[in-house]
């Protein structure tokens, strides 16, 4: 039965220990070129980007993009994408752990929640032109980065892998034929210490090398009262080596290899709040906790978790690439061959409590990918063009394991007075799901983009992409009880087996998906003057269909419903228009753009109906729409002063989603019979709808307003006989409230927050720099995201943002 869901005027039965972490009081009814400290383009400060595979000034590129230079990344301590999002308002980064990571631009890219291996990412991460297929790569530290370009909107006619929401294009520093070196060390509170270093120079007249390393360590900032350990630590180590062969003025070949490893005690959530579900009163969180003698820590600002499962987040990523560039009479030919691997070994506590409900929940994974890209870029007096061929092959293997514990029966099942019933006999204790997941994923594409310079001022830029995708996936879940006996659906299932199968279900799926797709776009740009550029674009593109590899719904006999095995491709129509300006002698820039993205068959996570399993399959929301306005402002009134103010207003909603999963306040009750009306949200012992209509409600992860701002000023000074400058800087960010659940819930709104960072130090003319820094200077308590605990008990768990941290950094470069 379907239910049209609208929020109550205020959160229902909402308990929050601290107002700063509470849901917002007002609950809704259910860039352009330069950002951060990128200065205006004056003289030597001209910012060059390679978003279109050729060096251009950021102000002249008719694309909505943001650029972060490597020096600014180093100065602000923005050493990963999580921190970069504070300086780029349209980037949203959510990570329960490296595997379950979502990187979105303008609210689009990947669904929030647990990863489904058979679904593509909508935001591409490229490092030196190599596509990183796993979102886990977005959690790694930057390594010897020259710049980060954030391209907003579809990029399928420019890049090898199709990306419908945008791309994060990371360029590292290259080997040089002059000896150069740089080193940086940092130390701070919470046991933080970090080292980054790089060295480059010639091995011969035609061969140069560059070596870079990075290491970051920090103690956990949440205390796990159950184990006595500090959790959510950082423990990162990485290295990169590059060998450049400059065979001639026309030919260069670069061999690169990198390796990165994280192995912290991570990633734990804390109690955030409790809301009322439609379970019976004796099955709500508070009553269950009292029955089992469990007293949780209910003040999230105390930063105390109750997790009985040891935490682990071993994330290992690496690879090798070979890039050749040949200048010819018709343009530059570039070949990029790459192989990459990913290894993931976790241990999670997915019941978010100190009780042995689900003591084991892990999906160890291995991925290998190979890719080959060949492209030709031509620059002419009247016509520029890029044309490319791309091939990609990926293999993923997952060994899932979920084990129910001694408290599972009383936590997940209805109470019973019969001693033989599962509730009292504890038949869920030791119930195990062993899952093997496999994915073979291949794609090939022919893409291109042409720029016709109609006049010196007017350019027309069409683009086209022909793409083929093929996927083969398998999902095999076997359920065993505490004795090791297999549990499966059968006509003569015992009462205990029926109870067990209500929580973990066996399933075996083998599916294939293949499709040809065509994407196209058209951009028109006009230079009103040398410093005023207008552009407008339209793109029709797609996000590849996929395979559900987290299980799918089944009928009453446990037979998988095959219509859910595969997922339709998204159909995307994107409109954008903008203006890029410079004024005051190019000492200031003001760039603004407006955008609208319409998606049919939006790939969204849907609950699979299992109360005890935190899993969901992906299905299609018929129609969603995201639209908004972005702006970037930067000024340099004096050579010693610069400032920026960037922002985005983003309105993203489900236009039509009539069969969506229901929020927690409409879950846990009895299933409606024919003619029975579902109960109101939060009705104890109520009747829960099967699906909910959330058409018109906001999409998850999207704040309506996000801002980033900052400034730095310096004065000439001498220190220990060295000339240089004393400087002080500030960087801040702000975002309004956002939903942290696939279907908006009164319980899962994350309150808006502002973060402020300060730095001050001395920068010598000789390349030495030392400064002190404070991040989250006002010690704001905030959640990065919220999660609904399994079992429909009303427990909402939260992932805390970092508290105030401070320290000192020293760097030197030669």
mmCIF file of N, CA and C in Angstrom, residues 691-778:
data_model
loop_
_atom_site.group_PDB
_atom_site.id
_atom_site.type_symbol
_atom_site.label_atom_id
_atom_site.label_comp_id
_atom_site.label_asym_id
_atom_site.label_seq_id
_atom_site.Cartn_x
_atom_site.Cartn_y
_atom_site.Cartn_z
ATOM 1 N N UNK A 691 5.137 1.360 0.592
ATOM 2 C CA UNK A 691 5.946 2.409 -0.042
ATOM 3 C C UNK A 691 5.344 3.762 0.281
ATOM 4 N N UNK A 692 6.117 4.803 0.045
ATOM 5 C CA UNK A 692 5.653 6.164 0.290
ATOM 6 C C UNK A 692 5.867 7.020 -0.952
ATOM 7 N N UNK A 693 4.993 7.976 -1.151
ATOM 8 C CA UNK A 693 5.122 8.933 -2.238
ATOM 9 C C UNK A 693 5.858 10.158 -1.710
ATOM 10 N N UNK A 694 7.102 10.332 -2.135
ATOM 11 C CA UNK A 694 7.878 11.485 -1.658
ATOM 12 C C UNK A 694 8.078 12.515 -2.769
ATOM 13 N N UNK A 695 7.205 12.479 -3.756
ATOM 14 C CA UNK A 695 7.272 13.464 -4.842
ATOM 15 C C UNK A 695 7.205 14.872 -4.266
ATOM 16 N N UNK A 696 8.088 15.733 -4.762
ATOM 17 C CA UNK A 696 8.126 17.115 -4.307
ATOM 18 C C UNK A 696 9.040 17.369 -3.132
ATOM 19 N N UNK A 697 9.590 16.312 -2.513
ATOM 20 C CA UNK A 697 10.463 16.501 -1.355
ATOM 21 C C UNK A 697 11.930 16.584 -1.777
ATOM 22 N N UNK A 698 12.739 17.112 -0.864
ATOM 23 C CA UNK A 698 14.140 17.375 -1.179
ATOM 24 C C UNK A 698 14.963 16.090 -1.249
ATOM 25 N N UNK A 699 15.919 16.088 -2.161
ATOM 26 C CA UNK A 699 16.833 14.957 -2.301
ATOM 27 C C UNK A 699 17.865 14.988 -1.178
ATOM 28 N N UNK A 700 18.445 13.828 -0.841
ATOM 29 C CA UNK A 700 19.389 13.796 0.289
ATOM 30 C C UNK A 700 20.717 14.460 -0.043
ATOM 31 N N UNK A 701 21.364 14.961 1.025
ATOM 32 C CA UNK A 701 22.720 15.487 0.897
ATOM 33 C C UNK A 701 22.826 16.883 0.346
ATOM 34 N N UNK A 702 21.704 17.535 0.037
ATOM 35 C CA UNK A 702 21.738 18.838 -0.617
ATOM 36 C C UNK A 702 21.337 19.924 0.368
ATOM 37 N N UNK A 703 22.261 20.827 0.658
ATOM 38 C CA UNK A 703 21.947 22.051 1.386
ATOM 39 C C UNK A 703 21.487 23.105 0.389
ATOM 40 N N UNK A 704 20.466 23.854 0.751
ATOM 41 C CA UNK A 704 19.988 24.873 -0.187
ATOM 42 C C UNK A 704 21.025 25.971 -0.385
ATOM 43 N N UNK A 705 21.784 26.278 0.650
ATOM 44 C CA UNK A 705 22.798 27.330 0.534
ATOM 45 C C UNK A 705 24.117 26.835 1.111
ATOM 46 N N UNK A 706 25.182 26.949 0.338
ATOM 47 C CA UNK A 706 26.527 26.648 0.823
ATOM 48 C C UNK A 706 27.442 27.802 0.458
ATOM 49 N N UNK A 707 28.350 28.133 1.364
ATOM 50 C CA UNK A 707 29.257 29.262 1.169
ATOM 51 C C UNK A 707 30.672 28.851 1.550
ATOM 52 N N UNK A 708 31.642 29.457 0.893
ATOM 53 C CA UNK A 708 33.033 29.380 1.341
ATOM 54 C C UNK A 708 33.641 30.764 1.171
ATOM 55 N N UNK A 709 34.511 31.125 2.097
ATOM 56 C CA UNK A 709 35.026 32.490 2.103
ATOM 57 C C UNK A 709 36.365 32.512 2.825
ATOM 58 N N UNK A 710 37.160 33.509 2.508
ATOM 59 C CA UNK A 710 38.453 33.595 3.156
ATOM 60 C C UNK A 710 39.252 34.782 2.681
ATOM 61 N N UNK A 711 40.366 35.003 3.353
ATOM 62 C CA UNK A 711 41.239 36.120 3.014
ATOM 63 C C UNK A 711 42.614 35.864 3.603
ATOM 64 N N UNK A 712 43.622 36.492 3.000
ATOM 65 C CA UNK A 712 44.966 36.468 3.553
ATOM 66 C C UNK A 712 45.618 37.812 3.301
ATOM 67 N N UNK A 713 46.361 38.287 4.280
ATOM 68 C CA UNK A 713 47.101 39.541 4.151
ATOM 69 C C UNK A 713 48.500 39.336 4.714
ATOM 70 N N UNK A 714 49.476 40.090 4.182
ATOM 71 C CA UNK A 714 50.842 39.957 4.669
ATOM 72 C C UNK A 714 51.529 41.315 4.687
ATOM 73 N N UNK A 715 52.581 41.387 5.461
ATOM 74 C CA UNK A 715 53.408 42.596 5.538
ATOM 75 C C UNK A 715 54.868 42.170 5.463
ATOM 76 N N UNK A 716 55.742 43.021 4.881
ATOM 77 C CA UNK A 716 57.165 42.671 4.822
ATOM 78 C C UNK A 716 57.752 42.519 6.227
ATOM 79 N N UNK A 717 58.660 41.575 6.366
ATOM 80 C CA UNK A 717 59.261 41.350 7.679
ATOM 81 C C UNK A 717 60.557 40.575 7.511
ATOM 82 N N UNK A 718 61.352 40.565 8.591
ATOM 83 C CA UNK A 718 62.562 39.767 8.648
ATOM 84 C C UNK A 718 62.515 38.892 9.884
ATOM 85 N N UNK A 719 63.021 37.664 9.739
ATOM 86 C CA UNK A 719 63.091 36.738 10.848
ATOM 87 C C UNK A 719 64.431 36.038 10.798
ATOM 88 N N UNK A 720 65.222 36.213 11.874
ATOM 89 C CA UNK A 720 66.551 35.607 11.959
ATOM 90 C C UNK A 720 67.405 35.969 10.745
ATOM 91 N N UNK A 721 67.269 37.214 10.308
ATOM 92 C CA UNK A 721 68.064 37.694 9.196
ATOM 93 C C UNK A 721 67.540 37.344 7.823
ATOM 94 N N UNK A 722 66.409 36.639 7.753
ATOM 95 C CA UNK A 722 65.835 36.247 6.474
ATOM 96 C C UNK A 722 64.684 37.175 6.118
ATOM 97 N N UNK A 723 64.723 37.706 4.921
ATOM 98 C CA UNK A 723 63.636 38.542 4.466
ATOM 99 C C UNK A 723 62.438 37.718 4.062
ATOM 100 N N UNK A 724 61.273 38.303 4.194
ATOM 101 C CA UNK A 724 60.055 37.584 3.835
ATOM 102 C C UNK A 724 58.832 38.377 4.226
ATOM 103 N N UNK A 725 57.816 37.678 4.703
ATOM 104 C CA UNK A 725 56.571 38.353 5.049
ATOM 105 C C UNK A 725 55.889 37.630 6.196
ATOM 106 N N UNK A 726 55.289 38.416 7.073
ATOM 107 C CA UNK A 726 54.382 37.895 8.082
ATOM 108 C C UNK A 726 52.983 37.883 7.481
ATOM 109 N N UNK A 727 52.240 36.818 7.692
ATOM 110 C CA UNK A 727 50.922 36.742 7.078
ATOM 111 C C UNK A 727 49.921 36.131 8.045
ATOM 112 N N UNK A 728 48.664 36.411 7.781
ATOM 113 C CA UNK A 728 47.558 35.833 8.535
ATOM 114 C C UNK A 728 46.421 35.576 7.563
ATOM 115 N N UNK A 729 45.738 34.464 7.761
ATOM 116 C CA UNK A 729 44.660 34.103 6.855
ATOM 117 C C UNK A 729 43.492 33.471 7.583
ATOM 118 N N UNK A 730 42.357 33.508 6.939
ATOM 119 C CA UNK A 730 41.142 32.895 7.449
ATOM 120 C C UNK A 730 40.441 32.199 6.294
ATOM 121 N N UNK A 731 39.887 31.022 6.561
ATOM 122 C CA UNK A 731 39.048 30.307 5.606
ATOM 123 C C UNK A 731 37.829 29.800 6.347
ATOM 124 N N UNK A 732 36.662 29.977 5.747
ATOM 125 C CA UNK A 732 35.440 29.544 6.400
ATOM 126 C C UNK A 732 34.477 28.914 5.424
ATOM 127 N N UNK A 733 33.532 28.171 5.971
ATOM 128 C CA UNK A 733 32.497 27.557 5.145
ATOM 129 C C UNK A 733 31.211 27.499 5.946
ATOM 130 N N UNK A 734 30.109 27.488 5.215
ATOM 131 C CA UNK A 734 28.785 27.432 5.847
ATOM 132 C C UNK A 734 27.852 26.640 4.956
ATOM 133 N N UNK A 735 27.010 25.832 5.567
ATOM 134 C CA UNK A 735 25.967 25.141 4.817
ATOM 135 C C UNK A 735 24.699 25.067 5.649
ATOM 136 N N UNK A 736 23.564 25.161 4.974
ATOM 137 C CA UNK A 736 22.287 25.028 5.651
ATOM 138 C C UNK A 736 21.951 23.554 5.820
ATOM 139 N N UNK A 737 20.817 23.291 6.465
ATOM 140 C CA UNK A 737 20.431 21.924 6.807
ATOM 141 C C UNK A 737 20.253 21.063 5.559
ATOM 142 N N UNK A 738 20.461 19.753 5.735
ATOM 143 C CA UNK A 738 20.250 18.824 4.635
ATOM 144 C C UNK A 738 19.723 17.500 5.176
ATOM 145 N N UNK A 739 19.053 16.769 4.306
ATOM 146 C CA UNK A 739 18.523 15.458 4.650
ATOM 147 C C UNK A 739 19.618 14.411 4.510
ATOM 148 N N UNK A 740 19.668 13.485 5.461
ATOM 149 C CA UNK A 740 20.694 12.447 5.439
ATOM 150 C C UNK A 740 20.087 11.060 5.250
ATOM 151 N N UNK A 741 18.886 11.019 4.693
ATOM 152 C CA UNK A 741 18.214 9.745 4.450
ATOM 153 C C UNK A 741 17.643 9.759 3.041
ATOM 154 N N UNK A 742 17.590 8.586 2.400
ATOM 155 C CA UNK A 742 17.092 8.528 1.028
ATOM 156 C C UNK A 742 15.702 9.138 0.904
ATOM 157 N N UNK A 743 14.823 8.826 1.869
ATOM 158 C CA UNK A 743 13.515 9.478 1.952
ATOM 159 C C UNK A 743 13.564 10.453 3.125
ATOM 160 N N UNK A 744 13.271 11.729 2.893
ATOM 161 C CA UNK A 744 13.382 12.710 3.977
ATOM 162 C C UNK A 744 12.592 12.290 5.216
ATOM 163 N N UNK A 745 13.227 12.436 6.348
ATOM 164 C CA UNK A 745 12.627 12.059 7.623
ATOM 165 C C UNK A 745 12.812 13.196 8.613
ATOM 166 N N UNK A 746 11.828 13.337 9.496
ATOM 167 C CA UNK A 746 11.956 14.335 10.556
ATOM 168 C C UNK A 746 13.131 14.045 11.470
ATOM 169 N N UNK A 747 13.615 12.799 11.463
ATOM 170 C CA UNK A 747 14.669 12.389 12.385
ATOM 171 C C UNK A 747 16.076 12.502 11.793
ATOM 172 N N UNK A 748 16.180 12.672 10.488
ATOM 173 C CA UNK A 748 17.511 12.577 9.862
ATOM 174 C C UNK A 748 17.921 13.857 9.149
ATOM 175 N N UNK A 749 17.383 14.980 9.595
ATOM 176 C CA UNK A 749 17.878 16.256 9.080
ATOM 177 C C UNK A 749 19.112 16.661 9.869
ATOM 178 N N UNK A 750 20.173 16.980 9.146
ATOM 179 C CA UNK A 750 21.408 17.460 9.771
ATOM 180 C C UNK A 750 21.335 18.980 9.817
ATOM 181 N N UNK A 751 21.482 19.537 11.004
ATOM 182 C CA UNK A 751 21.409 20.982 11.164
ATOM 183 C C UNK A 751 22.561 21.674 10.440
ATOM 184 N N UNK A 752 22.301 22.867 9.929
ATOM 185 C CA UNK A 752 23.353 23.631 9.269
ATOM 186 C C UNK A 752 24.450 24.027 10.239
ATOM 187 N N UNK A 753 25.621 24.339 9.694
ATOM 188 C CA UNK A 753 26.738 24.704 10.552
ATOM 189 C C UNK A 753 27.747 25.541 9.768
ATOM 190 N N UNK A 754 28.570 26.260 10.512
ATOM 191 C CA UNK A 754 29.658 27.056 9.933
ATOM 192 C C UNK A 754 30.967 26.637 10.577
ATOM 193 N N UNK A 755 32.008 26.509 9.768
ATOM 194 C CA UNK A 755 33.344 26.150 10.241
ATOM 195 C C UNK A 755 34.317 27.258 9.886
ATOM 196 N N UNK A 756 35.220 27.553 10.799
ATOM 197 C CA UNK A 756 36.171 28.642 10.597
ATOM 198 C C UNK A 756 37.576 28.164 10.926
ATOM 199 N N UNK A 757 38.513 28.464 10.032
ATOM 200 C CA UNK A 757 39.914 28.072 10.199
ATOM 201 C C UNK A 757 40.799 29.319 10.134
ATOM 202 N N UNK A 758 41.822 29.364 11.002
ATOM 203 C CA UNK A 758 42.772 30.483 11.014
ATOM 204 C C UNK A 758 44.185 29.944 10.817
ATOM 205 N N UNK A 759 45.040 30.811 10.276
ATOM 206 C CA UNK A 759 46.456 30.494 10.161
ATOM 207 C C UNK A 759 47.241 31.799 10.212
ATOM 208 N N UNK A 760 48.462 31.721 10.724
ATOM 209 C CA UNK A 760 49.338 32.891 10.773
ATOM 210 C C UNK A 760 50.777 32.404 10.861
ATOM 211 N N UNK A 761 51.678 33.102 10.131
ATOM 212 C CA UNK A 761 53.054 32.650 10.148
ATOM 213 C C UNK A 761 53.996 33.572 9.409
ATOM 214 N N UNK A 762 55.181 33.034 9.131
ATOM 215 C CA UNK A 762 56.225 33.768 8.418
ATOM 216 C C UNK A 762 56.640 32.952 7.200
ATOM 217 N N UNK A 763 56.697 33.650 6.057
ATOM 218 C CA UNK A 763 57.076 33.027 4.792
ATOM 219 C C UNK A 763 58.326 33.732 4.274
ATOM 220 N N UNK A 764 59.442 33.001 4.217
ATOM 221 C CA UNK A 764 60.716 33.602 3.825
ATOM 222 C C UNK A 764 60.858 33.617 2.310
ATOM 223 N N UNK A 765 61.635 34.576 1.832
ATOM 224 C CA UNK A 765 61.892 34.652 0.383
ATOM 225 C C UNK A 765 62.679 33.447 -0.112
ATOM 226 N N UNK A 766 63.368 32.769 0.810
ATOM 227 C CA UNK A 766 64.209 31.633 0.420
ATOM 228 C C UNK A 766 63.427 30.330 0.259
ATOM 229 N N UNK A 767 62.104 30.358 0.530
ATOM 230 C CA UNK A 767 61.295 29.157 0.366
ATOM 231 C C UNK A 767 60.918 28.471 1.660
ATOM 232 N N UNK A 768 61.305 29.061 2.800
ATOM 233 C CA UNK A 768 60.949 28.491 4.095
ATOM 234 C C UNK A 768 59.649 29.130 4.584
ATOM 235 N N UNK A 769 58.782 28.328 5.182
ATOM 236 C CA UNK A 769 57.481 28.804 5.641
ATOM 237 C C UNK A 769 57.150 28.090 6.941
ATOM 238 N N UNK A 770 56.779 28.846 7.971
ATOM 239 C CA UNK A 770 56.339 28.257 9.233
ATOM 240 C C UNK A 770 55.112 29.015 9.711
ATOM 241 N N UNK A 771 54.100 28.255 10.132
ATOM 242 C CA UNK A 771 52.869 28.925 10.569
ATOM 243 C C UNK A 771 52.107 28.043 11.549
ATOM 244 N N UNK A 772 51.310 28.708 12.359
ATOM 245 C CA UNK A 772 50.393 28.019 13.254
ATOM 246 C C UNK A 772 48.999 28.035 12.656
ATOM 247 N N UNK A 773 48.208 27.047 13.007
ATOM 248 C CA UNK A 773 46.876 26.944 12.433
ATOM 249 C C UNK A 773 45.877 26.413 13.459
ATOM 250 N N UNK A 774 44.640 26.801 13.251
ATOM 251 C CA UNK A 774 43.516 26.299 14.044
ATOM 252 C C UNK A 774 42.395 25.977 13.071
ATOM 253 N N UNK A 775 41.887 24.759 13.132
ATOM 254 C CA UNK A 775 40.756 24.352 12.299
ATOM 255 C C UNK A 775 39.525 24.163 13.187
ATOM 256 N N UNK A 776 38.368 24.522 12.663
ATOM 257 C CA UNK A 776 37.145 24.556 13.461
ATOM 258 C C UNK A 776 37.419 25.323 14.744
ATOM 259 N N UNK A 777 37.856 26.565 14.554
ATOM 260 C CA UNK A 777 38.382 27.370 15.660
ATOM 261 C C UNK A 777 37.367 27.561 16.783
ATOM 262 N N UNK A 778 36.094 27.576 16.473
ATOM 263 C CA UNK A 778 35.080 27.822 17.491
ATOM 264 C C UNK A 778 34.475 26.525 18.026
#
